[in-house]
PDB file of C-alpha atoms in Angstrom:
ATOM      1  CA  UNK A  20      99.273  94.735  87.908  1.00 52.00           C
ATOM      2  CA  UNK A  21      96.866  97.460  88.710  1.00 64.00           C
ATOM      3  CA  UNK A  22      96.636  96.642  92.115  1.00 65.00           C
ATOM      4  CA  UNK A  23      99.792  98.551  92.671  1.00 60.00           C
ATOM      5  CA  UNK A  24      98.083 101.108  91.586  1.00 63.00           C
ATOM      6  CA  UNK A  25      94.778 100.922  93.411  1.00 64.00           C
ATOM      7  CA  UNK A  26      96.477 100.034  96.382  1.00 63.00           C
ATOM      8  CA  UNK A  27      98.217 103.895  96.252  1.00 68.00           C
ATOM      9  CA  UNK A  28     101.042 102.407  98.309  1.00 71.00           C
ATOM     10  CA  UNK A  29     103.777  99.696  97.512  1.00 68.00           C
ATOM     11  CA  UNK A  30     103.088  97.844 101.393  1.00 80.00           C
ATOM     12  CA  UNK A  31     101.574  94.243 100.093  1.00 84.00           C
ATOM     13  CA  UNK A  32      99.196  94.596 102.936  1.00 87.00           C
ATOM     14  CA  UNK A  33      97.694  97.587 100.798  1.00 85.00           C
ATOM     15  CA  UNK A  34      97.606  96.093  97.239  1.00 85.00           C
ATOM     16  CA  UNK A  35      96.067  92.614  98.116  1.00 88.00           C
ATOM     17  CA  UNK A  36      93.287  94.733 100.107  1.00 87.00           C
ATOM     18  CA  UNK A  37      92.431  95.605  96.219  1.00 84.00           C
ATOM     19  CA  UNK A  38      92.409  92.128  94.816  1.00 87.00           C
ATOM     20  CA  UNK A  39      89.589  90.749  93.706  1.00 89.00           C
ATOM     21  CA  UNK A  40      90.308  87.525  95.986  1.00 87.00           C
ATOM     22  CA  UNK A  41      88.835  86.035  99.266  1.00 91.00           C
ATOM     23  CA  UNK A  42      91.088  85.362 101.631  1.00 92.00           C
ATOM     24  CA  UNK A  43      92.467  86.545 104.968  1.00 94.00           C
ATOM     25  CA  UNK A  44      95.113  89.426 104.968  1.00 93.00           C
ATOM     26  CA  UNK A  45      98.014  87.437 106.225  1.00 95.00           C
ATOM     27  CA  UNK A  46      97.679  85.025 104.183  1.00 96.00           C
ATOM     28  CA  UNK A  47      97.178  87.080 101.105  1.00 94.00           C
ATOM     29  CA  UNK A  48     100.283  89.024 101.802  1.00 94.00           C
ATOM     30  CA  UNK A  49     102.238  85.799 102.106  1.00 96.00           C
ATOM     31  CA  UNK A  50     100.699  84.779  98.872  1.00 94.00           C
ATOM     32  CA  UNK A  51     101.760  88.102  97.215  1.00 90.00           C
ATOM     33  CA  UNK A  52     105.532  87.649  98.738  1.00 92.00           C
ATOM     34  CA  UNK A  53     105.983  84.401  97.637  1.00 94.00           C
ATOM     35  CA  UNK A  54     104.850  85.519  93.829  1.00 90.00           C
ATOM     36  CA  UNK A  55     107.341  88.089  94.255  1.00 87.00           C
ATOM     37  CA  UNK A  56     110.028  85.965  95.890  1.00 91.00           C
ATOM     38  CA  UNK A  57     109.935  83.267  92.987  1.00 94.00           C
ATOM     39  CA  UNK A  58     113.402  84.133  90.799  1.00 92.00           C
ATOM     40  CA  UNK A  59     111.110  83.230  87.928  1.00 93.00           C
ATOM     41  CA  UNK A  60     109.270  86.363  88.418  1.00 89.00           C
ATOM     42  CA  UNK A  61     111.214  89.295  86.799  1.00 88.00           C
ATOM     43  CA  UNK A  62     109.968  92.623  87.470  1.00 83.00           C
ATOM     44  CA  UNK A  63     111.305  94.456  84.546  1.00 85.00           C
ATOM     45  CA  UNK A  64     109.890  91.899  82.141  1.00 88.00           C
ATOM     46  CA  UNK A  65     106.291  92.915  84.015  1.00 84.00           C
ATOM     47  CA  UNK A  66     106.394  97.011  84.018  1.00 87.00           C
ATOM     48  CA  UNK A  67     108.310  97.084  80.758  1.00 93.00           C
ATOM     49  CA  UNK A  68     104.943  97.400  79.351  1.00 92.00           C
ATOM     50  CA  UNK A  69     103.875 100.485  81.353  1.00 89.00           C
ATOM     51  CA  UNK A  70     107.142 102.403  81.157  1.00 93.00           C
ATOM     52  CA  UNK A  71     106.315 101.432  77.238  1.00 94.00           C
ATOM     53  CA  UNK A  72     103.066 103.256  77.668  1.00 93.00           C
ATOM     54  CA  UNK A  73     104.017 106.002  79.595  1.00 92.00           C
ATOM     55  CA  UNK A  74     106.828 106.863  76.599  1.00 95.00           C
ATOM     56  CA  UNK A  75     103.981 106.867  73.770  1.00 95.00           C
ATOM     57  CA  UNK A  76     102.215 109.273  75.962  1.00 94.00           C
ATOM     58  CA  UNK A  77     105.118 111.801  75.250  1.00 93.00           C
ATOM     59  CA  UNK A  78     105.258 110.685  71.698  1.00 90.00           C
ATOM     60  CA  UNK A  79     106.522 114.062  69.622  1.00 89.00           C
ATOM     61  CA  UNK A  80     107.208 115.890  72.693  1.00 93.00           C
ATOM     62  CA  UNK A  81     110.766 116.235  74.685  1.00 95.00           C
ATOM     63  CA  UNK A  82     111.251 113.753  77.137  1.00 96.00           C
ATOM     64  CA  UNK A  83     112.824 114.520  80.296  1.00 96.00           C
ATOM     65  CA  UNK A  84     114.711 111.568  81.861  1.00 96.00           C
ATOM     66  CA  UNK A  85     115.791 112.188  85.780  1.00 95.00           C
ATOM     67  CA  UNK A  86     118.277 109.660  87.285  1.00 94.00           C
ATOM     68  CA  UNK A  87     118.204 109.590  91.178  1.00 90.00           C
ATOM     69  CA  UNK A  88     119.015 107.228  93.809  1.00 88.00           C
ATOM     70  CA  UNK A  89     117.984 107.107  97.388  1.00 85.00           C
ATOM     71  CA  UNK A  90     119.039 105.643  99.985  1.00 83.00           C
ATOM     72  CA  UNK A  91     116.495 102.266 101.443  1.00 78.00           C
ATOM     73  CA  UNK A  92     118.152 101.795 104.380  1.00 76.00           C
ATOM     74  CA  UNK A  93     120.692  98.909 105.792  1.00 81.00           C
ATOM     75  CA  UNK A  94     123.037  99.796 103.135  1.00 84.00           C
ATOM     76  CA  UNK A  95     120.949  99.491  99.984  1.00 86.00           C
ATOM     77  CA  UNK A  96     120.899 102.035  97.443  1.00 88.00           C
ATOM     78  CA  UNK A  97     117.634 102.254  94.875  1.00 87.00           C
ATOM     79  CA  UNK A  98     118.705 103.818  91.374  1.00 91.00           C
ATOM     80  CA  UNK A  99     115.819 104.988  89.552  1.00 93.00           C
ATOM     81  CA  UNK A 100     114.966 106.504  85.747  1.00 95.00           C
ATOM     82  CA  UNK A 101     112.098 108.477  85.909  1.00 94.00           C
ATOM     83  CA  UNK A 102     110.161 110.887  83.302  1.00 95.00           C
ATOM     84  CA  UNK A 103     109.970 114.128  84.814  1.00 94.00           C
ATOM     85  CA  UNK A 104     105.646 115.237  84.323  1.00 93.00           C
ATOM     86  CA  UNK A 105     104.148 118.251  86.481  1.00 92.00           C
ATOM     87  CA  UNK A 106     106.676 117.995  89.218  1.00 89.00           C
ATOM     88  CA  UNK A 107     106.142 114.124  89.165  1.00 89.00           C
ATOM     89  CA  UNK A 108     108.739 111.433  88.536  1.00 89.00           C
ATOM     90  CA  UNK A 109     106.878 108.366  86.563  1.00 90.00           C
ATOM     91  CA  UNK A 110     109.135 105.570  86.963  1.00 91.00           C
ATOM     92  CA  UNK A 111     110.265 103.472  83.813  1.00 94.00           C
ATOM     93  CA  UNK A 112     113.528 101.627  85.366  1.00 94.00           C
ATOM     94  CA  UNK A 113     114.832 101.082  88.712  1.00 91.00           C
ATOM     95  CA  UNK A 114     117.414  98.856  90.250  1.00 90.00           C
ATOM     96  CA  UNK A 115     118.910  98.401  94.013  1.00 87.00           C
ATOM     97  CA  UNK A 116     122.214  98.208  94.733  1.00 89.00           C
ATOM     98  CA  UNK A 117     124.549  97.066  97.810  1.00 86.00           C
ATOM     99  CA  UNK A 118     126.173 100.218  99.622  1.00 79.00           C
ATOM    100  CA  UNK A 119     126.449 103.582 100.819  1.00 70.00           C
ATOM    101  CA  UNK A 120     125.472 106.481  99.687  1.00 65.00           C
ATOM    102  CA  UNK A 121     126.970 107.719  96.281  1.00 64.00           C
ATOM    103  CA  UNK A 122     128.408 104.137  96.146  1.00 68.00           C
ATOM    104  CA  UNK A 123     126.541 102.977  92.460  1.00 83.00           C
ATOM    105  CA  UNK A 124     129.293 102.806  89.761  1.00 86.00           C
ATOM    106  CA  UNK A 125     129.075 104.779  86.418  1.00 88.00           C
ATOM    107  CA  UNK A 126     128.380 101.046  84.912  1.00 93.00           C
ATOM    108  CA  UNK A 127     125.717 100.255  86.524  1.00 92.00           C
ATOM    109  CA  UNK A 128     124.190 104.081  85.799  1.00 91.00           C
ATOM    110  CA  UNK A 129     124.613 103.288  82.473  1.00 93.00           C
ATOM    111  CA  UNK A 130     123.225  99.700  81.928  1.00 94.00           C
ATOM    112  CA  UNK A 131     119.955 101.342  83.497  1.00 94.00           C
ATOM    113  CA  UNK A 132     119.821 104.054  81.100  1.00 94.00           C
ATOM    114  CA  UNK A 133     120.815 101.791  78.215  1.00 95.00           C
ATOM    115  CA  UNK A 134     118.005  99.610  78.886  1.00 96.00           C
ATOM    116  CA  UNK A 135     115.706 102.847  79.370  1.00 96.00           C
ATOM    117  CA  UNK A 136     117.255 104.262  75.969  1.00 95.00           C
ATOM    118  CA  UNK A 137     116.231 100.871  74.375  1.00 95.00           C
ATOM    119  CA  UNK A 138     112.082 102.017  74.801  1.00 95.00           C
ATOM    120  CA  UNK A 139     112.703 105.565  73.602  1.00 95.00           C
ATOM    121  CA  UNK A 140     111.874 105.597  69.991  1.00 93.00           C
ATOM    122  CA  UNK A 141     114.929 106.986  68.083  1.00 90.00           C
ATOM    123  CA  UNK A 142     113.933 110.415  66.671  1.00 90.00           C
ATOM    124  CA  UNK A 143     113.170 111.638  70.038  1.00 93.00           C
ATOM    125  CA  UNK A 144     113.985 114.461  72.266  1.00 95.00           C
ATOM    126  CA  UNK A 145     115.682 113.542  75.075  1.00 96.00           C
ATOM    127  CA  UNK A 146     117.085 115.329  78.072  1.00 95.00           C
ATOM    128  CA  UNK A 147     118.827 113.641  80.782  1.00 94.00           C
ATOM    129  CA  UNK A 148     118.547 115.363  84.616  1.00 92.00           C
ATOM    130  CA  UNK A 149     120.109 114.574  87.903  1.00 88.00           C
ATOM    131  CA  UNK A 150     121.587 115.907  90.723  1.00 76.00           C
ATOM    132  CA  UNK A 151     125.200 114.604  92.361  1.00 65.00           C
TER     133      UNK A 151
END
């Protein structure tokens, strides 16, 4: 989905302004949300093939993971694996989670970075950064 991109902002108003489609805003943006509301829609199965690309980019170079999680407001919590590039964070996993600050278990950190570990090819360097 390129749009994302194009769009330079993750408001639906701004990515279906890129789309190649005619249509009125609102309605575009509803289109969009319902795409993204459908439970067949799964957006790891999506970017998998990005943060797949973004990992061959560092192919025979150290890779620097960084875990973080931020709060999104009203109790949410987003959990994010990142490589760390020019004092950038490109995402390759994230996941939201129900509660307070500092309230996402070890498990769930884990299952994140197992599923991250899972595109890493096997011979690589890999060093793991986060803050508490």
């Amino acid at each position: 989905m390129p749009y994302l991109y194009l769009g330079a902002s993750v408001h639906l108003s701004f990515i279906v302004r890129k789309w190649p489609t005619p249509g009125k805003l609102p309605s575009l943006v509803n289109r969009l949300r319902r795409f993204l509301d459908n439970p067949r829609v799964s957006a790891p199965d999506f970017y998998r093939p990005v943060a797949e690309q973004l990992i061959a980019a560092f192919s025979g170079q150290p890779i620097r993971l960084i875990i973080d999680c931020t709060k999104l407001g009203f109790n949410y919590q987003l959990m994010m694996v990142a490589i760390g590039y020019r004092k950038r964070a490109l995402p390759l996993a994230w996941s939201v989670h129900h509660g307070s600050k500092g309230a996402i278990s070890v498990k769930e950190q884990i299952a994140l970075l197992r599923y991250v570990s899972r595109l890493i090819p096997r011979k690589s360097h890999v060093w793991v950064i986060g803050d508490c």
